[in-house]
Tab-separated table of C-alpha atoms in Angstrom:
chain	number	residue	atom	x	y	z
A	158	MET	CA	-0.285	-0.074	-0.155
A	159	THR	CA	1.190	2.924	-1.009
A	160	ARG	CA	1.648	6.245	1.398
A	161	GLU	CA	2.363	9.818	0.880
A	162	LEU	CA	3.262	12.367	2.613
A	163	LEU	CA	0.632	15.297	2.181
A	164	ASN	CA	3.341	18.106	3.341
A	165	ASP	CA	6.499	16.886	3.697
A	166	ASP	CA	7.966	20.331	4.874
A	167	ALA	CA	6.648	20.058	8.156
A	168	GLY	CA	6.468	23.103	9.994
A	169	ASP	CA	6.085	25.465	6.720
A	170	ALA	CA	2.660	27.254	5.916
A	171	LEU	CA	0.391	25.654	3.386
A	172	THR	CA	0.598	26.681	-0.223
A	173	ASP	CA	-2.183	26.730	-2.010
A	174	SER	CA	-1.953	23.729	-3.746
A	175	ASP	CA	-2.138	22.225	-0.134
A	176	LEU	CA	-5.277	23.674	0.240
A	177	ALA	CA	-6.809	22.434	-3.157
A	178	GLU	CA	-5.705	18.850	-1.872
A	179	LEU	CA	-7.153	18.958	1.435
A	180	PHE	CA	-10.765	20.476	-0.311
A	181	ALA	CA	-10.445	17.995	-2.828
A	182	GLN	CA	-11.008	15.258	0.196
A	183	PRO	CA	-13.990	14.584	0.983
A	184	MET	CA	-15.099	14.075	4.874
A	185	ALA	CA	-15.973	10.361	5.878
A	186	PHE	CA	-19.952	9.759	6.318
A	187	ASP	CA	-21.080	6.928	8.582
A	188	ASP	CA	-24.502	7.136	6.553
A	189	ALA	CA	-23.514	7.026	2.972
A	190	PRO	CA	-25.480	3.727	2.005
A	191	ARG	CA	-28.781	5.431	3.642
A	192	PHE	CA	-27.976	8.398	1.928
A	193	GLU	CA	-27.710	7.160	-1.335
A	194	ALA	CA	-31.158	4.741	-0.508
A	195	LYS	CA	-32.585	8.210	0.540
A	196	VAL	CA	-31.812	9.474	-2.920
A	197	VAL	CA	-32.749	6.912	-5.057
A	198	ARG	CA	-36.093	6.567	-3.029
A	199	GLY	CA	-36.537	10.544	-3.637
A	200	LEU	CA	-36.101	10.015	-7.684
A	201	SER	CA	-38.453	7.083	-7.971
A	202	MET	CA	-41.183	9.028	-5.722
A	203	ARG	CA	-40.754	11.960	-8.169
A	204	LEU	CA	-40.898	9.653	-11.545
A	205	TRP	CA	-43.688	8.062	-9.845
A	206	MET	CA	-45.640	10.748	-8.686
A	207	ARG	CA	-45.289	12.669	-12.478
A	208	HIS	CA	-45.999	9.044	-14.384
A	209	TRP	CA	-49.463	8.702	-11.930
A	210	LEU	CA	-49.865	13.055	-12.480
A	211	VAL	CA	-49.248	12.690	-16.223
A	212	VAL	CA	-51.845	9.631	-15.913
A	213	LEU	CA	-54.228	11.278	-13.637
A	214	ALA	CA	-54.839	14.705	-15.928
A	215	GLY	CA	-55.416	12.242	-18.832
A	216	PHE	CA	-57.871	10.879	-17.036
A	217	VAL	CA	-59.266	13.977	-16.122
A	218	GLY	CA	-59.260	15.521	-19.534
A	219	GLY	CA	-60.658	12.565	-20.872
A	220	VAL	CA	-63.629	13.007	-18.547
A	221	TYR	CA	-63.777	16.681	-19.612
A	222	ALA	CA	-64.088	15.984	-23.309
A	223	LEU	CA	-66.235	12.906	-22.939
A	224	ALA	CA	-68.686	15.357	-21.293
A	225	GLN	CA	-68.621	17.924	-23.862
A	226	ILE	CA	-70.003	15.282	-26.543
A	227	VAL	CA	-71.558	12.721	-24.648
A	228	ARG	CA	-75.369	12.711	-24.361
A	229	VAL	CA	-76.617	10.816	-21.278
A	230	PRO	CA	-77.794	7.183	-22.879
A	231	ASN	CA	-81.477	6.227	-22.164
A	232	LEU	CA	-80.533	3.002	-20.752
A	233	GLY	CA	-83.892	1.387	-20.720
A	234	ALA	CA	-83.570	-1.883	-21.020
A	235	GLN	CA	-86.292	-2.244	-23.854
A	236	SER	CA	-84.026	-3.176	-26.240
A	237	LEU	CA	-82.412	-5.768	-24.456
A	238	ARG	CA	-86.155	-6.850	-23.182
A	239	THR	CA	-86.645	-7.739	-27.352
A	240	ALA	CA	-83.081	-8.922	-27.284
A	241	ALA	CA	-84.413	-11.821	-24.973
A	242	VAL	CA	-87.510	-12.768	-26.178
A	243	ARG	CA	-87.206	-16.517	-27.312
A	244	THR	CA	-84.503	-17.492	-25.576
A	245	ASP	CA	-83.975	-19.802	-22.913
A	246	ASN	CA	-83.841	-18.784	-19.336
A	247	THR	CA	-80.698	-18.280	-18.407
A	248	LEU	CA	-80.384	-15.632	-20.547
A	249	THR	CA	-83.609	-13.976	-19.441
A	250	ALA	CA	-81.907	-13.673	-16.141
A	251	GLY	CA	-78.972	-12.902	-17.623
A	252	MET	CA	-80.765	-9.946	-19.152
A	253	GLN	CA	-82.829	-9.506	-16.125
A	254	ALA	CA	-79.622	-8.600	-14.232
A	255	MET	CA	-78.109	-6.981	-16.596
A	256	ASP	CA	-81.664	-4.471	-16.865
A	257	ALA	CA	-81.169	-3.902	-12.944
A	258	ALA	CA	-77.644	-2.795	-13.487
A	259	GLY	CA	-78.725	-0.877	-16.427
A	260	LYS	CA	-81.069	1.063	-14.564
A	261	THR	CA	-78.342	1.457	-11.916
A	262	VAL	CA	-76.140	2.985	-14.330
A	263	SER	CA	-79.685	5.381	-15.324
A	264	ASN	CA	-80.452	6.297	-12.366
A	265	PHE	CA	-76.582	7.243	-11.698
A	266	THR	CA	-76.389	9.194	-14.970
A	267	ASP	CA	-79.607	11.007	-14.172
A	268	GLN	CA	-78.550	12.489	-10.890
A	269	TRP	CA	-75.582	13.715	-12.456
A	270	GLY	CA	-77.439	14.847	-15.364
A	271	HIS	CA	-77.601	18.462	-14.238
A	272	TYR	CA	-73.740	18.442	-13.624
A	273	LEU	CA	-72.854	16.814	-17.016
A	274	GLY	CA	-75.390	19.799	-18.424
A	275	MET	CA	-73.004	22.561	-16.397
A	276	MET	CA	-69.989	21.317	-17.868
A	277	GLN	CA	-71.322	21.933	-21.386
A	278	THR	CA	-71.828	25.616	-20.631
A	279	PRO	CA	-69.518	28.343	-21.586
A	280	THR	CA	-68.845	29.740	-18.152
A	281	PHE	CA	-67.754	26.234	-17.266
A	282	PHE	CA	-65.750	25.955	-20.657
A	283	TRP	CA	-63.886	29.570	-19.627
A	284	VAL	CA	-63.403	28.354	-15.786
A	285	SER	CA	-61.779	24.866	-16.742
A	286	PHE	CA	-59.967	26.905	-19.642
A	287	SER	CA	-58.598	29.937	-17.355
A	288	LEU	CA	-57.103	27.155	-14.938
A	289	CYS	CA	-55.577	24.888	-17.259
A	290	LEU	CA	-53.299	28.205	-18.365
A	291	MET	CA	-52.880	28.859	-14.747
A	292	PHE	CA	-51.117	25.310	-14.456
A	293	VAL	CA	-49.508	25.362	-17.680
A	294	GLY	CA	-47.995	28.909	-15.967
A	295	LEU	CA	-46.758	27.411	-12.857
A	296	TYR	CA	-45.716	24.397	-14.526
A	297	TYR	CA	-43.334	26.923	-16.840
A	298	ALA	CA	-42.246	29.030	-13.809
A	299	TYR	CA	-41.752	25.920	-11.701
A	300	SER	CA	-39.424	24.799	-14.409
A	301	GLN	CA	-37.525	27.455	-14.430
A	302	GLU	CA	-36.589	27.185	-11.127
A	303	GLU	CA	-35.674	24.088	-11.468
A	304	ALA	CA	-32.924	24.871	-14.282
A	305	LEU	CA	-29.689	24.150	-13.845
B	1116	MET	CA	-31.191	-19.184	-9.474
B	1117	ALA	CA	-32.936	-16.435	-11.747
B	1118	SER	CA	-31.435	-13.613	-9.578
B	1119	SER	CA	-27.650	-14.955	-9.781
B	1120	ALA	CA	-28.709	-15.484	-13.761
B	1121	THR	CA	-29.431	-11.599	-13.870
B	1122	ASP	CA	-26.752	-10.679	-11.873
B	1123	LEU	CA	-24.334	-12.588	-14.073
B	1124	THR	CA	-25.211	-10.790	-17.442
B	1125	ARG	CA	-25.326	-7.185	-15.341
B	1126	PRO	CA	-22.134	-5.900	-15.888
B	1127	ASP	CA	-19.974	-4.460	-12.877
B	1128	LEU	CA	-21.117	-1.046	-12.631
B	1129	THR	CA	-18.469	-0.222	-9.827
B	1130	ARG	CA	-15.716	-0.603	-12.426
B	1131	SER	CA	-17.552	1.450	-14.898
B	1132	GLY	CA	-16.390	4.982	-15.361
B	1133	ASP	CA	-18.472	7.946	-14.795
B	1134	VAL	CA	-19.188	8.707	-18.610
B	1135	ASP	CA	-20.397	4.959	-19.220
B	1136	LEU	CA	-22.766	5.306	-16.079
B	1137	VAL	CA	-24.187	8.807	-17.485
B	1138	ARG	CA	-24.897	7.190	-20.854
B	1139	LEU	CA	-26.315	4.233	-18.562
B	1140	CYS	CA	-28.798	6.804	-16.884
B	1141	GLN	CA	-29.717	8.262	-19.624
B	1142	ALA	CA	-31.112	4.818	-21.133
B	1143	GLY	CA	-32.789	5.305	-17.868
B	1144	ASP	CA	-31.075	2.405	-15.914
B	1145	ARG	CA	-31.825	3.176	-12.066
B	1146	ARG	CA	-28.689	1.323	-11.299
B	1147	ALA	CA	-26.272	3.434	-13.035
B	1148	PHE	CA	-27.525	6.125	-11.224
B	1149	ALA	CA	-27.286	4.750	-7.601
B	1150	GLU	CA	-24.157	4.019	-8.706
B	1151	LEU	CA	-23.075	7.691	-9.205
B	1152	VAL	CA	-24.826	8.595	-5.849
B	1153	ARG	CA	-22.696	6.202	-4.048
B	1154	ARG	CA	-19.949	7.630	-5.809
B	1155	HIS	CA	-20.127	11.186	-5.762
B	1156	GLY	CA	-22.506	11.348	-2.745
B	1157	PRO	CA	-19.882	11.721	0.077
B	1158	VAL	CA	-17.887	14.992	-2.455
B	1159	LEU	CA	-21.059	16.382	-2.902
B	1160	ARG	CA	-22.695	16.559	0.864
B	1161	THR	CA	-18.898	17.740	1.674
B	1162	HIS	CA	-18.954	20.594	-0.624
B	1163	LEU	CA	-22.181	21.616	0.065
B	1164	ARG	CA	-21.448	21.737	4.018
B	1165	ARG	CA	-17.875	23.565	3.379
B	1166	MET	CA	-20.201	26.067	2.026
B	1167	GLY	CA	-21.724	26.835	4.829
B	1168	ALA	CA	-24.907	24.488	4.680
B	1169	GLN	CA	-25.891	22.463	7.828
B	1170	GLY	CA	-26.000	18.523	8.288
B	1171	ALA	CA	-29.582	18.116	7.095
B	1172	ASP	CA	-29.641	20.783	4.727
B	1173	ALA	CA	-26.442	19.989	2.650
B	1174	ASP	CA	-28.021	16.186	2.872
B	1175	ASP	CA	-31.604	18.024	1.423
B	1176	MET	CA	-29.718	20.018	-0.998
B	1177	ALA	CA	-27.446	17.387	-2.259
B	1178	GLN	CA	-30.408	14.966	-2.735
B	1179	GLU	CA	-32.348	17.678	-4.627
B	1180	ALA	CA	-28.704	18.132	-6.362
B	1181	PHE	CA	-28.721	14.217	-7.880
B	1182	ILE	CA	-32.446	14.580	-8.613
B	1183	ALA	CA	-31.816	17.521	-10.558
B	1184	ALA	CA	-28.680	16.183	-12.252
B	1185	TYR	CA	-30.545	12.636	-13.163
B	1186	GLU	CA	-33.302	15.199	-15.114
B	1187	HIS	CA	-31.304	17.457	-16.880
B	1188	LEU	CA	-28.376	14.782	-17.719
B	1189	ALA	CA	-28.753	15.575	-21.683
B	1190	GLU	CA	-27.610	18.781	-20.847
B	1191	TYR	CA	-24.220	17.564	-19.120
B	1192	ARG	CA	-21.483	18.120	-22.078
B	1193	PHE	CA	-18.983	15.242	-21.119
B	1194	ASP	CA	-16.644	18.468	-20.957
B	1195	GLY	CA	-15.297	17.834	-17.387
B	1196	PRO	CA	-15.398	15.891	-14.451
B	1197	PHE	CA	-18.847	14.576	-13.786
B	1198	SER	CA	-18.276	15.695	-10.116
B	1199	ALA	CA	-17.597	18.844	-11.027
B	1200	TRP	CA	-21.141	19.533	-13.221
B	1201	LEU	CA	-22.630	17.683	-10.233
B	1202	LYS	CA	-20.918	20.580	-7.480
B	1203	ARG	CA	-21.652	23.333	-9.788
B	1204	ILE	CA	-25.546	22.153	-9.536
B	1205	ALA	CA	-25.443	21.869	-5.878
B	1206	SER	CA	-23.555	25.405	-5.415
B	1207	ARG	CA	-26.038	26.886	-7.558
B	1208	ARG	CA	-29.271	25.944	-5.152
B	1209	TYR	CA	-27.591	26.774	-2.383
B	1210	LEU	CA	-26.302	30.092	-3.523
B	1211	LYS	CA	-30.332	30.438	-4.420
B	1212	LYS	CA	-31.391	30.038	-0.847
B	1213	VAL	CA	-28.225	31.992	0.480
B	1214	ARG	CA	-29.561	34.764	-1.991
B	1215	LYS	CA	-32.651	34.884	0.445
B	1216	ASP	CA	-30.648	35.234	3.488
B	1217	ALA	CA	-28.022	37.493	1.749
B	1218	ARG	CA	-28.155	39.562	5.038
B	1219	TYR	CA	-26.375	36.830	6.974
B	1220	VAL	CA	-24.244	35.276	5.404
B	1221	LEU	CA	-22.866	38.435	2.466
B	1222	SER	CA	-22.588	40.492	5.391
B	1223	ASP	CA	-19.236	42.942	5.615
B	1224	ASP	CA	-19.570	42.965	9.299
B	1225	MET	CA	-16.468	41.286	10.602
B	1226	SER	CA	-17.238	41.739	14.055
B	1227	ALA	CA	-18.971	38.119	14.926
B	1228	TYR	CA	-15.999	36.455	12.795
B	1229	GLU	CA	-13.141	37.645	14.012
B	1230	PRO	CA	-10.353	34.965	14.134
B	1231	GLU	CA	-9.484	33.495	17.208
B	1232	THR	CA	-5.882	34.163	18.301
B	1233	SER	CA	-4.872	31.035	19.604
B	1234	VAL	CA	-5.479	28.243	17.410
B	1235	ASP	CA	-5.486	24.670	19.330
B	1236	ALA	CA	-3.202	21.366	18.794
B	1237	GLY	CA	-6.423	19.791	17.293
B	1238	MET	CA	-6.816	22.810	14.516
B	1239	LYS	CA	-2.977	22.447	13.961
B	1240	ALA	CA	-3.795	19.293	12.160
B	1241	HIS	CA	-4.698	19.976	8.901
B	1242	ASN	CA	-8.447	20.184	10.117
B	1243	LEU	CA	-10.011	21.842	6.890
B	1244	ASP	CA	-13.635	21.582	7.929
B	1245	ALA	CA	-12.633	23.247	11.420
B	1246	ALA	CA	-11.020	25.592	9.946
B	1247	LEU	CA	-13.401	26.540	7.759
B	1248	GLN	CA	-16.391	26.929	10.241
B	1249	ARG	CA	-14.075	29.805	11.685
B	1250	LEU	CA	-14.078	31.688	8.594
B	1251	LYS	CA	-16.711	34.330	7.912
B	1252	PRO	CA	-20.044	32.923	6.196
B	1253	VAL	CA	-18.791	34.655	2.995
B	1254	GLU	CA	-15.558	34.264	2.889
B	1255	GLN	CA	-16.314	30.724	3.866
B	1256	LEU	CA	-18.147	30.307	0.679
B	1257	CYS	CA	-16.067	32.033	-1.747
B	1258	VAL	CA	-13.424	30.199	-0.935
B	1259	THR	CA	-14.864	26.652	-0.909
B	1260	LEU	CA	-16.596	28.003	-4.265
B	1261	ASN	CA	-12.979	28.680	-5.494
B	1262	PHE	CA	-11.616	25.784	-4.387
B	1263	SER	CA	-14.146	22.850	-4.449
B	1264	GLY	CA	-16.658	23.988	-6.722
B	1265	ASP	CA	-13.350	25.513	-9.058
B	1266	LEU	CA	-15.577	28.330	-9.740
B	1267	SER	CA	-13.295	31.401	-11.048
B	1268	HIS	CA	-13.437	34.461	-8.610
B	1269	GLN	CA	-15.622	36.485	-11.961
B	1270	ASP	CA	-18.156	33.241	-11.624
B	1271	ILE	CA	-18.212	33.547	-7.750
B	1272	ALA	CA	-18.827	37.048	-8.576
B	1273	ASP	CA	-21.466	37.063	-10.857
B	1274	GLU	CA	-23.126	34.293	-8.654
B	1275	LEU	CA	-23.107	36.089	-5.340
B	1276	LYS	CA	-23.692	39.695	-7.383
B	1277	ILE	CA	-20.874	41.469	-5.651
B	1278	PRO	CA	-17.994	43.301	-6.951
B	1279	LEU	CA	-14.971	41.168	-8.115
B	1280	GLY	CA	-12.703	42.888	-6.101
B	1281	THR	CA	-14.651	42.130	-2.524
B	1282	VAL	CA	-14.315	38.496	-4.038
B	1283	LYS	CA	-10.679	38.609	-4.183
B	1284	SER	CA	-10.078	39.879	-0.772
B	1285	HIS	CA	-12.853	37.431	0.781
B	1286	ILE	CA	-10.856	34.869	-0.742
B	1287	ARG	CA	-7.396	36.193	0.091
B	1288	ARG	CA	-8.872	36.647	3.876
B	1289	ALA	CA	-9.649	33.264	4.259
B	1290	LEU	CA	-6.339	32.069	2.794
B	1291	ASP	CA	-4.536	33.882	5.316
B	1292	GLN	CA	-6.856	32.421	8.005
B	1293	LEU	CA	-6.908	28.879	6.617
B	1294	LYS	CA	-2.496	28.900	6.051
B	1295	SER	CA	-2.463	30.174	9.601
B	1296	ALA	CA	-4.556	27.996	11.144
B	1297	LEU	CA	-3.958	25.126	9.435
B	1298	VAL	CA	0.243	25.653	9.566
B	1299	SER	CA	1.645	21.789	9.360
B	1300	PRO	CA	2.798	20.952	13.003
B	1301	SER	CA	5.802	19.047	12.617
B	1302	VAL	CA	5.182	16.902	15.264
B	1303	ASN	CA	2.451	15.439	13.418
B	1304	PRO	CA	2.684	15.439	9.839
B	1305	VAL	CA	-0.676	14.230	7.959
B	1306	VAL	CA	-0.500	11.144	6.034
B	1307	LEU	CA	-3.016	10.305	2.996
B	1308	ASP	CA	-3.758	7.150	2.076
B	1309	THR	CA	-3.575	6.600	-1.519
B	1310	GLY	CA	-5.323	3.353	-1.779
B	1311	SER	CA	-2.686	1.893	-4.233
């Protein structure tokens, strides 16, 4: 193992290059593995949050877009009932179950119908558009803050 | 068995150079990033502490600097040591924080930081970090940015938004104090292990 004296003219004042060598020596950290794990975990968490934020934004955007174009369908089971005519009892039972489910969905959408109507108003559009612009502005400001 | 087979196909990243690790990181290899953190973590944490950041804050800033580096790896030009690039990122982050508290850190009032006339034996034993703690914060900052962060005097003046002459005088004064505090004692020459 090779060893070398940092300052072999012991007793003399340090030179700038001696100081530079001292600055190049890092401290010893007992918790180095813990710090490494913390950094990697922090990065994973940030990437995960960003990923799911994009997914959530896509979902909200998709729902909003659908709200602009979709009308609540009449999920009455007339067509299903017609389709079930002249079929065996098992299929009829299945159709009845689907009828019940369809009615539940229909009731649910009826309850939310006025919200959907509100989402299709110009006021809602401009409010949401302004919010989107604000988020884009905040994102830009954040990216500037994060710039190297 | 499967994991050992996988380990065999994976390269030993501890033997890879920083450039290779950075390229692997750019390809999305988190193991390469972990290796970079393992390799440069102590350097970055030391650099921040020597600039004046306190323990937990220094570690948080080092973590932020690593994550920022990972997210901006495309901006690394491979034109210098990776550790220098990391230090520059960490320095800028610390300086942003410092500017918010500029009245304390960038103060010219020396009264609270007059160096002690008597230097104890422990200080004489090349304890750079203890000697740095005795400097005025702005001197500690300037000398560390210059010697550890490899920033020029002009770069430091630009980053701190103070005159170039002031930076030079801070560094000169800091060096004088460090040299006086760290005079190598003849009874205890410092030996460094080169590890080879």
